[in-house]
Coordinates of C-alpha atoms and ligand atoms in Angstrom, one line a residue:
M1 CA -16.3 8.6 -20.7
T2 CA -17.9 6.8 -17.8
F3 CA -17.2 3.4 -16.2
R4 CA -16.8 0.4 -18.4
F5 CA -17.4 -2.4 -16.0
D6 CA -16.6 -6.1 -16.5
N7 CA -16.9 -8.1 -13.4
S8 CA -14.7 -11.1 -13.9
W9 CA -14.3 -11.9 -10.2
L10 CA -18.0 -12.6 -9.8
R11 CA -18.0 -14.6 -13.0
D12 CA -14.9 -16.7 -12.4
L13 CA -14.7 -17.2 -8.7
P14 CA -18.0 -18.5 -7.3
G15 CA -18.1 -19.0 -3.5
T16 CA -15.6 -16.2 -2.8
F17 CA -18.0 -13.3 -2.4
L18 CA -21.5 -12.2 -1.4
R19 CA -23.4 -9.9 -3.7
L20 CA -24.9 -7.0 -1.7
P21 CA -25.3 -3.3 -2.1
P22 CA -23.5 -0.6 -0.1
D23 CA -25.5 1.3 2.5
P24 CA -26.9 4.6 1.1
A25 CA -25.4 7.7 2.7
P26 CA -28.0 10.2 3.8
A27 CA -26.3 13.4 2.7
P28 CA -23.3 12.7 0.6
E29 CA -20.8 15.4 -0.3
V30 CA -17.5 15.1 -2.1
L31 CA -14.5 16.1 0.0
A32 CA -11.7 15.0 -2.3
W33 CA -11.6 14.1 -5.9
N34 CA -8.5 12.7 -7.6
A35 CA -8.5 14.4 -11.0
P36 CA -5.2 13.0 -12.3
L37 CA -6.3 9.4 -11.4
A38 CA -9.7 10.0 -13.0
Q39 CA -7.9 11.1 -16.2
M40 CA -5.6 8.1 -16.2
L41 CA -8.7 5.8 -15.9
G42 CA -10.4 7.6 -18.8
L43 CA -13.2 8.8 -16.5
G44 CA -14.8 12.0 -17.8
P45 CA -16.7 14.8 -16.1
E46 CA -19.9 12.7 -15.8
V47 CA -18.2 10.6 -13.2
Q48 CA -17.1 13.5 -11.1
A49 CA -20.6 15.0 -11.5
N50 CA -22.1 11.8 -10.0
A51 CA -19.3 11.2 -7.5
A52 CA -21.3 12.1 -4.4
R53 CA -24.1 9.5 -5.3
W54 CA -21.9 6.8 -6.9
F55 CA -19.2 6.7 -4.2
S56 CA -21.4 6.9 -1.1
G57 CA -23.8 4.0 -1.9
A58 CA -26.7 6.4 -2.6
D59 CA -26.8 5.1 -6.1
L60 CA -24.6 2.7 -8.2
P61 CA -22.9 3.6 -11.5
P62 CA -24.3 1.7 -14.5
G63 CA -22.7 -1.7 -14.9
A64 CA -21.7 -2.0 -11.2
D65 CA -22.4 -5.3 -9.5
S66 CA -21.7 -4.7 -5.9
A67 CA -20.2 -7.5 -3.7
A68 CA -18.2 -8.1 -0.6
L69 CA -15.2 -10.4 -1.1
A70 CA -14.3 -13.2 1.3
Y71 CA -10.8 -13.7 2.5
A72 CA -8.9 -15.2 5.4
G73 CA -5.7 -14.0 7.1
H74 CA -3.1 -14.2 9.7
Q75 CA -3.4 -11.1 11.8
F76 CA -0.4 -10.5 14.0
G77 CA 0.5 -14.1 13.5
G78 CA -2.9 -15.6 14.5
F79 CA -5.1 -17.2 11.8
S80 CA -8.7 -16.2 11.1
P81 CA -10.2 -18.5 8.5
Q82 CA -12.8 -15.9 7.6
L83 CA -12.3 -12.2 7.5
G84 CA -13.6 -10.6 4.3
D85 CA -14.8 -7.2 3.3
G86 CA -16.4 -6.1 6.6
R87 CA -16.8 -2.5 5.5
A88 CA -16.1 -2.6 1.7
H89 CA -18.0 -3.2 -1.4
L90 CA -16.4 -4.0 -4.8
L91 CA -18.5 -2.1 -7.4
G92 CA -16.8 -3.8 -10.3
E93 CA -13.7 -3.9 -12.6
H94 CA -13.3 -0.8 -14.8
L95 CA -11.6 -1.2 -18.1
D96 CA -9.6 1.9 -18.9
P97 CA -9.0 3.1 -22.5
A98 CA -5.7 1.3 -22.6
G99 CA -7.5 -2.0 -21.6
N100 CA -6.2 -2.1 -18.1
R101 CA -8.5 -3.6 -15.5
W102 CA -9.1 -1.8 -12.2
D103 CA -11.1 -2.7 -9.1
I104 CA -13.4 0.1 -8.0
Q105 CA -14.1 -0.5 -4.4
L106 CA -16.0 1.5 -1.7
K107 CA -14.5 1.4 1.8
G108 CA -16.6 2.5 4.8
S109 CA -19.8 1.7 2.8
G110 CA -21.7 -0.3 5.5
R111 CA -21.9 -3.6 7.2
T112 CA -21.6 -6.9 5.4
P113 CA -21.9 -10.6 6.6
F114 CA -18.0 -10.3 7.1
S115 CA -18.3 -7.3 9.6
R116 CA -18.1 -9.4 12.7
G117 CA -18.3 -6.8 15.5
G118 CA -17.6 -3.8 13.3
D119 CA -20.0 -1.1 12.2
G120 CA -19.0 -1.2 8.6
K121 CA -18.2 2.5 8.6
A122 CA -15.3 4.8 8.3
A123 CA -14.6 8.4 9.5
V124 CA -13.6 11.4 7.4
G125 CA -10.1 11.7 8.9
P126 CA -8.8 8.2 8.2
M127 CA -10.3 8.1 4.7
L128 CA -8.6 11.4 3.8
R129 CA -5.5 10.0 5.4
E130 CA -5.6 7.0 3.1
F131 CA -6.1 9.4 0.1
L132 CA -3.1 11.5 1.0
I133 CA -0.7 8.7 1.9
S134 CA -1.5 6.5 -1.1
E135 CA -1.2 9.5 -3.3
A136 CA 2.2 10.2 -1.8
M137 CA 3.3 6.6 -2.5
A138 CA 2.2 6.9 -6.1
A139 CA 4.1 10.1 -6.5
L140 CA 7.2 8.5 -4.9
G141 CA 7.0 5.7 -7.5
V142 CA 5.8 3.0 -5.2
P143 CA 3.2 0.5 -6.6
T144 CA 0.0 1.3 -4.6
T145 CA -3.8 1.3 -4.6
R146 CA -5.1 4.8 -5.0
A147 CA -8.1 6.8 -4.0
L148 CA -10.4 8.3 -6.6
A149 CA -12.6 10.1 -4.1
V150 CA -13.6 10.6 -0.5
V151 CA -17.3 11.4 0.1
A152 CA -18.6 12.5 3.4
T153 CA -21.8 10.5 4.2
G154 CA -23.5 13.1 6.4
A155 CA -23.9 10.4 9.1
P156 CA -21.9 10.1 12.3
V157 CA -19.5 7.3 13.1
W158 CA -18.9 6.4 16.7
R159 CA -15.4 5.9 17.8
D160 CA -14.4 5.7 21.5
G161 CA -17.7 7.3 22.6
Q162 CA -17.3 10.2 20.2
A163 CA -19.4 11.0 17.1
L164 CA -17.1 11.7 14.1
P165 CA -18.2 12.6 10.6
G166 CA -18.5 9.5 8.4
A167 CA -17.0 9.0 5.0
V168 CA -16.6 6.6 2.2
L169 CA -13.4 6.1 0.2
A170 CA -13.5 5.0 -3.5
R171 CA -10.4 2.9 -3.9
V172 CA -8.8 1.9 -7.1
A173 CA -6.6 -1.2 -7.1
A174 CA -5.0 -3.4 -9.8
S175 CA -7.0 -6.1 -7.9
H176 CA -7.9 -7.1 -4.4
I177 CA -6.3 -10.6 -4.6
R178 CA -4.6 -11.0 -1.3
V179 CA -2.5 -13.8 0.3
G180 CA -5.6 -14.1 2.4
S181 CA -7.8 -14.8 -0.6
F182 CA -5.8 -18.0 -1.1
Q183 CA -5.8 -18.8 2.6
F184 CA -9.6 -18.5 2.6
L185 CA -9.9 -21.4 0.0
A186 CA -7.0 -23.4 1.6
A187 CA -8.7 -23.3 5.0
R188 CA -11.8 -24.9 3.4
G189 CA -9.7 -27.5 1.6
D190 CA -11.0 -26.1 -1.7
E191 CA -8.3 -27.3 -4.0
A192 CA -10.4 -26.7 -7.2
G193 CA -11.1 -23.1 -5.9
L194 CA -7.3 -22.6 -5.3
R195 CA -6.5 -23.7 -8.8
A196 CA -9.2 -21.4 -10.2
L197 CA -7.8 -18.5 -8.2
T198 CA -4.3 -19.3 -9.4
R199 CA -5.4 -19.2 -13.0
Y200 CA -7.4 -16.0 -12.4
T201 CA -4.5 -14.3 -10.8
I202 CA -2.1 -15.2 -13.6
A203 CA -4.5 -14.2 -16.3
R204 CA -5.2 -10.9 -14.6
H205 CA -1.7 -9.8 -13.5
Y206 CA 0.9 -12.1 -15.1
P207 CA -0.5 -13.2 -18.5
D208 CA 3.0 -14.1 -19.8
L209 CA 3.2 -17.0 -17.3
A210 CA 1.8 -20.5 -18.1
P211 CA -1.9 -20.3 -17.3
D212 CA -1.8 -22.7 -14.4
G213 CA 1.8 -22.2 -13.4
A214 CA 1.5 -21.8 -9.7
L215 CA 5.3 -21.9 -9.3
G216 CA 5.8 -19.2 -11.8
L217 CA 3.2 -17.1 -10.0
F218 CA 4.9 -17.7 -6.7
D219 CA 8.3 -16.6 -8.2
V220 CA 6.9 -13.4 -9.7
V221 CA 5.1 -12.5 -6.4
I222 CA 8.4 -13.0 -4.5
A223 CA 10.0 -10.7 -7.0
R224 CA 7.3 -8.0 -6.8
Q225 CA 7.0 -8.1 -3.1
A226 CA 10.7 -8.0 -2.5
R227 CA 11.0 -5.0 -4.6
L228 CA 8.0 -3.3 -3.0
I229 CA 9.3 -3.8 0.6
A230 CA 12.7 -2.6 -0.5
Q231 CA 11.1 0.6 -1.8
W232 CA 9.2 1.0 1.5
M233 CA 12.5 0.7 3.4
G234 CA 14.2 3.2 1.2
L235 CA 11.5 5.7 2.0
G236 CA 11.3 5.0 5.7
F237 CA 7.7 3.8 5.2
I238 CA 6.2 1.6 7.9
H239 CA 3.1 -0.2 6.7
G240 CA 2.1 -1.0 10.3
V241 CA -0.3 -3.9 9.6
M242 CA 1.4 -6.4 7.3
N243 CA -1.2 -9.1 8.0
T244 CA -1.5 -11.7 5.2
D245 CA -4.9 -10.2 4.2
N246 CA -3.1 -6.9 3.6
M247 CA -0.5 -8.3 1.1
A248 CA -1.6 -8.1 -2.5
L249 CA -0.5 -10.5 -5.3
S250 CA -0.4 -7.6 -7.7
G251 CA 2.6 -6.2 -5.7
E252 CA 0.7 -3.0 -4.8
T253 CA 0.8 -1.5 -1.3
I254 CA -2.6 -2.0 0.1
D255 CA -4.5 -1.1 3.3
Y256 CA -3.5 2.3 4.6
G257 CA -4.4 2.1 8.3
P258 CA -1.7 2.6 10.9
C259 CA 1.0 3.3 8.3
A260 CA 3.3 6.3 8.6
F261 CA 6.7 7.5 7.5
M262 CA 9.6 7.3 10.0
E263 CA 11.3 10.6 10.8
G264 CA 14.4 10.0 13.1
Y265 CA 16.0 6.8 12.0
A266 CA 15.5 4.0 14.5
P267 CA 15.2 0.5 13.1
G268 CA 12.7 -0.6 15.8
T269 CA 10.2 2.2 15.0
V270 CA 6.5 1.3 15.4
F271 CA 3.6 3.7 15.2
S272 CA 0.6 1.4 15.5
S273 CA -1.1 1.5 18.9
I274 CA -1.9 -2.2 18.8
D275 CA 1.6 -3.5 17.7
R276 CA 3.0 -3.8 21.2
Q277 CA 5.5 -6.5 20.3
G278 CA 6.8 -4.5 17.3
R279 CA 6.0 -7.3 14.9
Y280 CA 5.6 -4.8 12.1
A281 CA 8.4 -2.5 13.1
Y282 CA 10.4 -0.8 10.4
A283 CA 13.3 -3.2 10.4
N284 CA 11.0 -6.3 10.7
Q285 CA 9.2 -5.6 7.4
P286 CA 11.6 -7.8 5.3
L287 CA 11.2 -10.7 7.8
I288 CA 7.4 -10.4 7.7
L289 CA 7.6 -10.4 3.9
G290 CA 9.2 -13.9 4.1
W291 CA 6.7 -15.0 6.8
N292 CA 3.7 -13.9 4.7
L293 CA 5.1 -15.5 1.5
A294 CA 5.6 -18.8 3.4
R295 CA 1.8 -18.7 4.2
L296 CA 1.1 -18.2 0.5
A297 CA 3.4 -21.1 -0.3
E298 CA 1.4 -23.3 2.0
C299 CA -1.7 -22.6 -0.1
L300 CA 0.1 -23.2 -3.4
V301 CA 2.3 -26.2 -2.6
P302 CA -0.1 -28.9 -3.9
Q303 CA 0.1 -27.1 -7.2
F304 CA 3.9 -27.1 -7.3
D305 CA 4.2 -30.8 -8.0
A306 CA 2.1 -33.9 -7.9
D307 CA 4.5 -35.5 -5.5
E308 CA 4.1 -34.0 -2.1
E309 CA 7.8 -34.4 -1.0
T310 CA 9.0 -32.8 -4.3
A311 CA 6.5 -30.0 -3.9
V312 CA 7.6 -29.2 -0.4
A313 CA 11.3 -29.2 -1.4
I314 CA 10.5 -26.8 -4.2
A315 CA 8.6 -24.5 -1.8
N316 CA 11.4 -24.6 0.7
A317 CA 14.0 -23.7 -1.9
R318 CA 12.0 -20.7 -3.0
L319 CA 11.4 -19.5 0.6
K320 CA 15.2 -19.6 1.2
S321 CA 15.7 -17.4 -1.8
I322 CA 13.5 -14.6 -0.4
A323 CA 16.0 -13.0 2.1
P324 CA 18.9 -12.8 -0.4
R325 CA 16.4 -11.6 -3.0
F326 CA 15.2 -8.8 -0.7
R327 CA 18.8 -7.9 0.1
D328 CA 19.6 -7.4 -3.6
E329 CA 16.5 -5.2 -4.1
W330 CA 17.3 -3.2 -1.0
L331 CA 20.9 -2.7 -2.1
A332 CA 19.6 -1.5 -5.5
V333 CA 17.4 1.0 -3.7
M334 CA 20.2 2.2 -1.5
R335 CA 22.7 2.4 -4.4
A336 CA 20.2 4.6 -6.2
K337 CA 19.7 6.8 -3.2
L338 CA 23.4 7.3 -2.8
A339 CA 24.1 7.3 -6.6
L340 CA 26.6 4.5 -6.2
Q341 CA 27.6 3.6 -9.7
G342 CA 27.6 -0.1 -10.6
A343 CA 27.7 -2.7 -7.9
D344 CA 30.8 -2.8 -5.7
A345 CA 31.5 -5.3 -3.1
G346 CA 32.0 -2.5 -0.6
D347 CA 28.6 -1.0 -1.1
E348 CA 26.8 -2.9 1.6
A349 CA 29.4 -2.0 4.2
L350 CA 29.2 1.6 3.1
V351 CA 25.5 1.7 3.5
D352 CA 25.7 -0.1 6.8
D353 CA 28.2 2.5 8.1
L354 CA 26.0 5.4 7.0
L355 CA 22.9 3.8 8.6
G356 CA 24.8 3.1 11.8
A357 CA 25.8 6.8 12.0
M358 CA 22.3 7.9 11.3
A359 CA 20.8 5.6 13.9
G360 CA 23.4 6.8 16.4
Q361 CA 22.1 10.3 16.0
G362 CA 18.5 9.6 15.3
A363 CA 19.0 11.5 12.0
D364 CA 15.9 12.3 10.1
W365 CA 15.6 9.6 7.4
T366 CA 14.3 11.7 4.6
L367 CA 16.2 14.9 5.3
T368 CA 19.6 13.2 5.7
F369 CA 19.4 11.6 2.2
R370 CA 18.0 14.7 0.6
R371 CA 20.7 16.9 2.1
L372 CA 23.4 14.5 0.9
A373 CA 21.8 14.8 -2.5
D374 CA 21.7 18.6 -2.3
A375 CA 25.3 18.5 -1.2
A376 CA 26.2 16.2 -4.1
E377 CA 24.5 18.6 -6.5
G378 CA 26.4 21.5 -5.2
R379 CA 29.6 19.4 -5.0
E380 CA 30.0 20.6 -1.5
A381 CA 32.9 19.5 0.6
G382 CA 32.0 17.2 3.5
L383 CA 30.9 14.4 1.4
T384 CA 34.3 12.8 1.8
V385 CA 33.6 12.5 5.5
L386 CA 30.7 10.2 4.8
F387 CA 32.1 8.6 1.7
P388 CA 35.8 7.7 1.4
D389 CA 35.4 7.2 -2.3
P390 CA 33.4 10.2 -3.6
A391 CA 34.5 9.5 -7.1
R392 CA 31.8 6.8 -7.2
L393 CA 29.1 9.3 -6.5
L394 CA 27.4 10.7 -9.6
A395 CA 27.1 14.4 -8.7
W396 CA 23.6 15.2 -10.0
L397 CA 21.5 12.1 -9.9
P398 CA 20.5 11.5 -6.3
R399 CA 17.8 14.2 -5.9
A400 CA 15.6 12.1 -8.1
A401 CA 15.9 9.2 -5.7
N402 CA 15.7 11.2 -2.5
P403 CA 12.4 13.1 -1.9
A404 CA 12.3 16.5 -0.2
V405 CA 8.7 16.0 0.7
I406 CA 7.0 13.0 2.3
P407 CA 3.7 13.2 4.2
R408 CA 5.1 14.1 7.5
N409 CA 3.1 13.0 10.5
H410 CA 2.6 16.5 12.0
L411 CA 1.5 18.0 8.7
V412 CA -0.9 15.1 8.0
E413 CA -2.5 15.5 11.5
E414 CA -2.8 19.2 11.0
A415 CA -4.4 18.8 7.6
L416 CA -6.8 16.1 8.8
A417 CA -7.8 18.1 11.9
A418 CA -8.7 21.1 9.8
A419 CA -10.6 18.9 7.3
V420 CA -12.7 17.3 10.0
S421 CA -13.7 20.8 11.2
G422 CA -14.6 21.8 7.7
D423 CA -11.5 23.5 6.3
L424 CA -10.0 21.5 3.4
Q425 CA -7.4 24.0 2.5
P426 CA -4.5 22.5 4.5
F427 CA -5.3 19.1 3.1
E428 CA -5.3 20.4 -0.5
A429 CA -2.0 22.3 0.1
L430 CA -0.3 19.2 1.5
L431 CA -1.6 17.1 -1.3
A432 CA -0.2 19.5 -3.9
E433 CA 3.3 19.2 -2.2
I434 CA 3.3 15.5 -1.8
R435 CA 2.5 15.1 -5.4
R436 CA 5.9 16.6 -6.4
P437 CA 8.1 15.0 -3.8
F438 CA 11.4 15.3 -5.7
A439 CA 11.0 19.0 -6.7
P440 CA 13.3 21.6 -5.1
E441 CA 12.7 22.7 -1.6
A442 CA 12.8 26.4 -2.2
G443 CA 9.6 28.1 -1.1
R444 CA 8.2 25.0 0.6
E445 CA 10.6 24.4 3.4
R446 CA 7.7 24.0 5.8
F447 CA 6.8 20.7 4.1
T448 CA 10.4 19.3 4.2
L449 CA 11.2 19.7 7.9
P450 CA 10.7 17.1 10.7
A451 CA 8.0 17.5 13.3
P452 CA 8.7 20.2 15.9
S453 CA 9.9 18.6 19.2
G454 CA 6.6 19.5 20.8
F455 CA 4.8 17.1 18.5
G456 CA 5.8 14.1 20.7
P457 CA 5.7 10.4 19.8
Y458 CA 3.3 9.6 17.0
V459 CA 0.6 6.9 17.4
T460 CA -1.5 5.4 14.7
F461 CA -4.6 3.3 14.7
C462 CA -6.2 0.3 12.8
G463 CA -9.7 -0.1 11.5
T464 CA -10.6 3.5 12.1
Ligands
AMP501 P1 -7.8 -4.1 8.4 O1 -7.1 -4.0 9.7 O2 -8.2 -2.8 7.9 O3 -6.9 -4.9 7.4 O4 -9.1 -4.9 8.6 C1 -9.1 -6.3 9.0 C2 -10.5 -6.8 9.0 O5 -11.4 -6.0 9.8 C3 -11.2 -6.8 7.6 O6 -11.9 -7.9 7.5 C4 -12.0 -5.5 7.6 O7 -13.1 -5.6 6.7 C5 -12.5 -5.5 9.0 N1 -12.9 -4.2 9.5 C6 -12.1 -3.2 9.8 N2 -12.8 -2.1 10.3 C7 -14.1 -2.5 10.3 C8 -15.3 -1.8 10.6 N3 -15.3 -0.6 11.1 N4 -16.4 -2.5 10.4 C9 -16.4 -3.8 10.0 N5 -15.3 -4.4 9.6 C10 -14.1 -3.8 9.8
MG502 MG1 -7.2 -5.1 5.4

């Protein structure tokens, strides 16, 4: 089966996109193909056979109707009323055999009227990086956009005076509805557009809600996002650029730029080269969640109640609920990691004690929990040192909540460097391991260990 496109965004949301084709790549070549995802989407061999042309802009799959979407956003706290897809083209919404709707989007596919100063392009390394890390997140059970393919364009991309090989990523998302999509309409005072986008979002993601129930939508987005960020925290994942244009109403993780997994536990960890204030540091992510949702509330508030004062009171009550809501989700994640049975009043103190000890030693986040899980599995002594009440630990559960393998920064860099110089083997080997994160360590210890001390501090980049 090939794509079955139905482009509801272009039909239902006039004024929020520009129809235009991607740039054709001169010599497209498939570097990575996501066979399990293709299968899930009901895409047969004809799609893979056409991947180089269809996912590089050389040609469009039948039924595609290419467009760049408009959105706004707060970037590092400062508002831009117009951002939009500056290097991305939505090809359309594919309906899979189960009837689910998926955005198929190209990233790195050329300039658009939203490009501002940018070149509209992307390099091989960062696109393979997005493929790898989003695939890790999917395997770890985190809602996420995924990559169907990475296609080298055959054209260079200039970064810091250097020519790098260019690439396009074919991204699959439940949708690309962002907090910034609402902000775009709000900034223009387009109340009818906001109501249309609210209805569209509900119909697409939360069809059980009342069709124009903005408050119901806000509640479910709070719930999804609180759970999502709790999952990130449990994995030591740092998104790195939690701007409002990078927060999806579907509850999926979106926009893999400067993200990375923390190794040694330090709450203030930041990887992004431009995040000098630590706005998007590991421990700040729950606060930014609340901040971003407050920006969404500002867009929706006129829909909460006809009376302005009442509407604002409703919004404020909801915003106050976010921190305790997140805390509950986070405790649920931590209880699962530690296999704490039921909910005990002492759990939070126990978790805080453990994290305090880990921070004091800079203990590797992933490895510490995995070793606890391994110890629990072997019923080893020593657990009582960390847990005064080991009877509450279920002896065999925690491995399933504590991965052995995450995409460690040194391994990711090694795989990408090899890929850029033409050797895809390390990328494929790492991909195979991150796709079974909870499986036993035996025989793949190399993928479970922290970076060697010589690796040094890790720095990541946006818009690469
Ligand atoms: P991001 O940091 O990836 O969320 O991107 C923020 C904004 O910058 C979005 O509007 C992107 O489309 C745009 N952007 C990022 N990189 C480029 C690029 N190389 N060319 C044009 N626009 C870009
Ligand atoms: Mg973005």
